[in-house]
Amino acid sequence: MLWRSFDPPSRTVLQTTVRTSVDFLFSRLEKLHSRILVCRALGYFTLANHGITEAELDDVLSCDDDVLNDVYTYWTPPMRRLPPLLLVCIRADIDQYVVEHGADGARVLNWYHRQFTEAAHERYCADYAQKSVSIAT
């Protein structure tokens, strides 16, 4: 928990449902690590059918120009690639909600519980679903 014994009662409020707790976690991650980075990282993570390896997540985020433009706002590196430490920090914050398992000979990551999958899908993947429907029609 992020509470300290000297925090005021207004800061130590429990969420009323699991879903609001998960949404609160996602909001906190977005504030800590940049909204666009967390939205895309958790969106790709959630959309992977059988999980995603850390290397695949790093590769797909490194190909996402919106993420790279957000990360490299004030500086353009010689090779535009997502700094590995950013994913390490996000992974550390969600590690207790993620499970690793084997799939196709690799160790892949996936959400530990369906509540996280549903919350992340609604929060980060709804735009992708709407875009794919509008493209198909």
mmCIF file of N, CA, C and O in Angstrom, residues 78-117:
data_model
loop_
_atom_site.group_PDB
_atom_site.id
_atom_site.type_symbol
_atom_site.label_atom_id
_atom_site.label_comp_id
_atom_site.label_asym_id
_atom_site.label_seq_id
_atom_site.Cartn_x
_atom_site.Cartn_y
_atom_site.Cartn_z
ATOM 1 N N PRO A 78 20.170 9.152 -31.316
ATOM 2 C CA PRO A 78 20.652 8.665 -32.609
ATOM 3 C C PRO A 78 19.828 7.480 -33.118
ATOM 4 O O PRO A 78 19.616 7.338 -34.311
ATOM 5 N N MET A 79 19.362 6.649 -32.191
ATOM 6 C CA MET A 79 18.499 5.534 -32.561
ATOM 7 C C MET A 79 17.224 5.628 -31.729
ATOM 8 O O MET A 79 17.262 5.504 -30.516
ATOM 9 N N ARG A 80 16.097 5.884 -32.422
ATOM 10 C CA ARG A 80 14.827 6.048 -31.700
ATOM 11 C C ARG A 80 14.284 4.687 -31.289
ATOM 12 O O ARG A 80 13.757 3.947 -32.098
ATOM 13 N N ARG A 81 14.440 4.398 -30.027
ATOM 14 C CA ARG A 81 13.946 3.156 -29.441
ATOM 15 C C ARG A 81 13.535 3.462 -28.005
ATOM 16 O O ARG A 81 14.119 4.320 -27.358
ATOM 17 N N LEU A 82 12.532 2.769 -27.521
ATOM 18 C CA LEU A 82 12.073 2.995 -26.160
ATOM 19 C C LEU A 82 13.172 2.649 -25.171
ATOM 20 O O LEU A 82 13.753 1.569 -25.249
ATOM 21 N N PRO A 83 13.495 3.549 -24.255
ATOM 22 C CA PRO A 83 14.483 3.221 -23.226
ATOM 23 C C PRO A 83 13.984 2.046 -22.376
ATOM 24 O O PRO A 83 12.850 2.068 -21.899
ATOM 25 N N PRO A 84 14.793 1.011 -22.208
ATOM 26 C CA PRO A 84 14.339 -0.197 -21.502
ATOM 27 C C PRO A 84 13.903 0.051 -20.062
ATOM 28 O O PRO A 84 13.039 -0.655 -19.548
ATOM 29 N N LEU A 85 14.453 1.052 -19.419
ATOM 30 C CA LEU A 85 14.108 1.318 -18.032
ATOM 31 C C LEU A 85 12.633 1.697 -17.857
ATOM 32 O O LEU A 85 12.037 1.421 -16.818
ATOM 33 N N LEU A 86 12.030 2.290 -18.875
ATOM 34 C CA LEU A 86 10.628 2.686 -18.761
ATOM 35 C C LEU A 86 9.724 1.468 -18.573
ATOM 36 O O LEU A 86 8.822 1.472 -17.734
ATOM 37 N N LEU A 87 9.961 0.427 -19.352
ATOM 38 C CA LEU A 87 9.163 -0.791 -19.196
ATOM 39 C C LEU A 87 9.464 -1.506 -17.883
ATOM 40 O O LEU A 87 8.575 -2.098 -17.284
ATOM 41 N N VAL A 88 10.703 -1.452 -17.457
ATOM 42 C CA VAL A 88 11.079 -2.070 -16.181
ATOM 43 C C VAL A 88 10.295 -1.416 -15.041
ATOM 44 O O VAL A 88 9.781 -2.104 -14.148
ATOM 45 N N CYS A 89 10.177 -0.101 -15.070
ATOM 46 C CA CYS A 89 9.443 0.615 -14.016
ATOM 47 C C CYS A 89 7.951 0.274 -14.039
ATOM 48 O O CYS A 89 7.348 0.034 -12.989
ATOM 49 N N ILE A 90 7.360 0.238 -15.221
ATOM 50 C CA ILE A 90 5.939 -0.119 -15.327
ATOM 51 C C ILE A 90 5.735 -1.554 -14.860
ATOM 52 O O ILE A 90 4.820 -1.858 -14.105
ATOM 53 N N ARG A 91 6.612 -2.445 -15.307
ATOM 54 C CA ARG A 91 6.503 -3.864 -14.915
ATOM 55 C C ARG A 91 6.624 -4.008 -13.399
ATOM 56 O O ARG A 91 5.898 -4.789 -12.782
ATOM 57 N N ALA A 92 7.497 -3.270 -12.763
ATOM 58 C CA ALA A 92 7.640 -3.346 -11.309
ATOM 59 C C ALA A 92 6.355 -2.910 -10.604
ATOM 60 O O ALA A 92 5.978 -3.486 -9.580
ATOM 61 N N ASP A 93 5.670 -1.928 -11.169
ATOM 62 C CA ASP A 93 4.438 -1.434 -10.553
ATOM 63 C C ASP A 93 3.243 -2.372 -10.752
ATOM 64 O O ASP A 93 2.290 -2.328 -9.971
ATOM 65 N N ILE A 94 3.259 -3.190 -11.808
ATOM 66 C CA ILE A 94 2.132 -4.101 -12.051
ATOM 67 C C ILE A 94 2.508 -5.562 -11.821
ATOM 68 O O ILE A 94 1.694 -6.449 -12.048
ATOM 69 N N ASP A 95 3.711 -5.820 -11.350
ATOM 70 C CA ASP A 95 4.218 -7.187 -11.257
ATOM 71 C C ASP A 95 3.324 -8.120 -10.441
ATOM 72 O O ASP A 95 3.158 -9.279 -10.789
ATOM 73 N N GLN A 96 2.722 -7.624 -9.380
ATOM 74 C CA GLN A 96 1.880 -8.491 -8.553
ATOM 75 C C GLN A 96 0.544 -8.816 -9.207
ATOM 76 O O GLN A 96 -0.194 -9.683 -8.714
ATOM 77 N N TYR A 97 0.225 -8.165 -10.326
ATOM 78 C CA TYR A 97 -1.030 -8.407 -11.032
ATOM 79 C C TYR A 97 -0.817 -9.146 -12.350
ATOM 80 O O TYR A 97 -1.740 -9.300 -13.130
ATOM 81 N N VAL A 98 0.412 -9.582 -12.580
ATOM 82 C CA VAL A 98 0.799 -10.221 -13.844
ATOM 83 C C VAL A 98 1.303 -11.621 -13.557
ATOM 84 O O VAL A 98 1.923 -11.872 -12.525
ATOM 85 N N VAL A 99 1.041 -12.520 -14.476
ATOM 86 C CA VAL A 99 1.539 -13.888 -14.362
ATOM 87 C C VAL A 99 2.377 -14.195 -15.605
ATOM 88 O O VAL A 99 2.095 -13.706 -16.697
ATOM 89 N N GLU A 100 3.433 -14.960 -15.402
ATOM 90 C CA GLU A 100 4.267 -15.440 -16.515
ATOM 91 C C GLU A 100 3.943 -16.901 -16.751
ATOM 92 O O GLU A 100 3.801 -17.671 -15.806
ATOM 93 N N HIS A 101 3.823 -17.276 -18.019
ATOM 94 C CA HIS A 101 3.615 -18.682 -18.349
ATOM 95 C C HIS A 101 4.242 -18.963 -19.707
ATOM 96 O O HIS A 101 4.601 -18.047 -20.450
ATOM 97 N N GLY A 102 4.376 -20.213 -20.017
ATOM 98 C CA GLY A 102 4.978 -20.603 -21.283
ATOM 99 C C GLY A 102 3.945 -20.658 -22.396
ATOM 100 O O GLY A 102 2.837 -21.147 -22.200
ATOM 101 N N ALA A 103 4.314 -20.166 -23.558
ATOM 102 C CA ALA A 103 3.466 -20.233 -24.752
ATOM 103 C C ALA A 103 4.372 -20.187 -25.968
ATOM 104 O O ALA A 103 5.195 -19.276 -26.101
ATOM 105 N N ASP A 104 4.253 -21.179 -26.823
ATOM 106 C CA ASP A 104 5.052 -21.247 -28.050
ATOM 107 C C ASP A 104 6.552 -21.193 -27.762
ATOM 108 O O ASP A 104 7.314 -20.546 -28.477
ATOM 109 N N GLY A 105 6.973 -21.818 -26.691
ATOM 110 C CA GLY A 105 8.394 -21.891 -26.368
ATOM 111 C C GLY A 105 8.984 -20.625 -25.768
ATOM 112 O O GLY A 105 10.201 -20.483 -25.707
ATOM 113 N N ALA A 106 8.149 -19.696 -25.339
ATOM 114 C CA ALA A 106 8.650 -18.442 -24.754
ATOM 115 C C ALA A 106 7.903 -18.177 -23.445
ATOM 116 O O ALA A 106 6.814 -18.695 -23.208
ATOM 117 N N ARG A 107 8.487 -17.340 -22.603
ATOM 118 C CA ARG A 107 7.832 -16.901 -21.370
ATOM 119 C C ARG A 107 7.049 -15.638 -21.684
ATOM 120 O O ARG A 107 7.631 -14.626 -22.062
ATOM 121 N N VAL A 108 5.749 -15.726 -21.568
ATOM 122 C CA VAL A 108 4.892 -14.591 -21.887
ATOM 123 C C VAL A 108 4.225 -14.060 -20.630
ATOM 124 O O VAL A 108 4.073 -14.773 -19.637
ATOM 125 N N LEU A 109 3.823 -12.814 -20.707
ATOM 126 C CA LEU A 109 3.143 -12.127 -19.604
ATOM 127 C C LEU A 109 1.662 -12.020 -19.926
ATOM 128 O O LEU A 109 1.282 -11.821 -21.087
ATOM 129 N N ASN A 110 0.866 -12.129 -18.897
ATOM 130 C CA ASN A 110 -0.569 -11.953 -19.053
ATOM 131 C C ASN A 110 -1.136 -11.477 -17.724
ATOM 132 O O ASN A 110 -0.488 -11.626 -16.688
ATOM 133 N N TRP A 111 -2.323 -10.918 -17.751
ATOM 134 C CA TRP A 111 -2.957 -10.488 -16.515
ATOM 135 C C TRP A 111 -3.264 -11.695 -15.653
ATOM 136 O O TRP A 111 -3.655 -12.751 -16.151
ATOM 137 N N TYR A 112 -3.130 -11.527 -14.350
ATOM 138 C CA TYR A 112 -3.350 -12.602 -13.395
ATOM 139 C C TYR A 112 -4.833 -12.916 -13.236
ATOM 140 O O TYR A 112 -5.220 -14.050 -13.028
ATOM 141 N N HIS A 113 -5.668 -11.888 -13.337
ATOM 142 C CA HIS A 113 -7.091 -12.074 -13.063
ATOM 143 C C HIS A 113 -7.936 -11.417 -14.153
ATOM 144 O O HIS A 113 -7.555 -10.399 -14.731
ATOM 145 N N ARG A 114 -9.075 -11.999 -14.388
ATOM 146 C CA ARG A 114 -10.009 -11.516 -15.404
ATOM 147 C C ARG A 114 -10.426 -10.071 -15.158
ATOM 148 O O ARG A 114 -10.642 -9.308 -16.108
ATOM 149 N N GLN A 115 -10.532 -9.646 -13.891
ATOM 150 C CA GLN A 115 -10.929 -8.263 -13.581
ATOM 151 C C GLN A 115 -9.958 -7.265 -14.212
ATOM 152 O O GLN A 115 -10.377 -6.220 -14.697
ATOM 153 N N PHE A 116 -8.666 -7.579 -14.198
ATOM 154 C CA PHE A 116 -7.670 -6.697 -14.802
ATOM 155 C C PHE A 116 -7.811 -6.696 -16.316
ATOM 156 O O PHE A 116 -7.703 -5.648 -16.955
ATOM 157 N N THR A 117 -8.038 -7.863 -16.882
ATOM 158 C CA THR A 117 -8.216 -7.960 -18.336
ATOM 159 C C THR A 117 -9.395 -7.120 -18.789
ATOM 160 O O THR A 117 -9.294 -6.350 -19.742
#
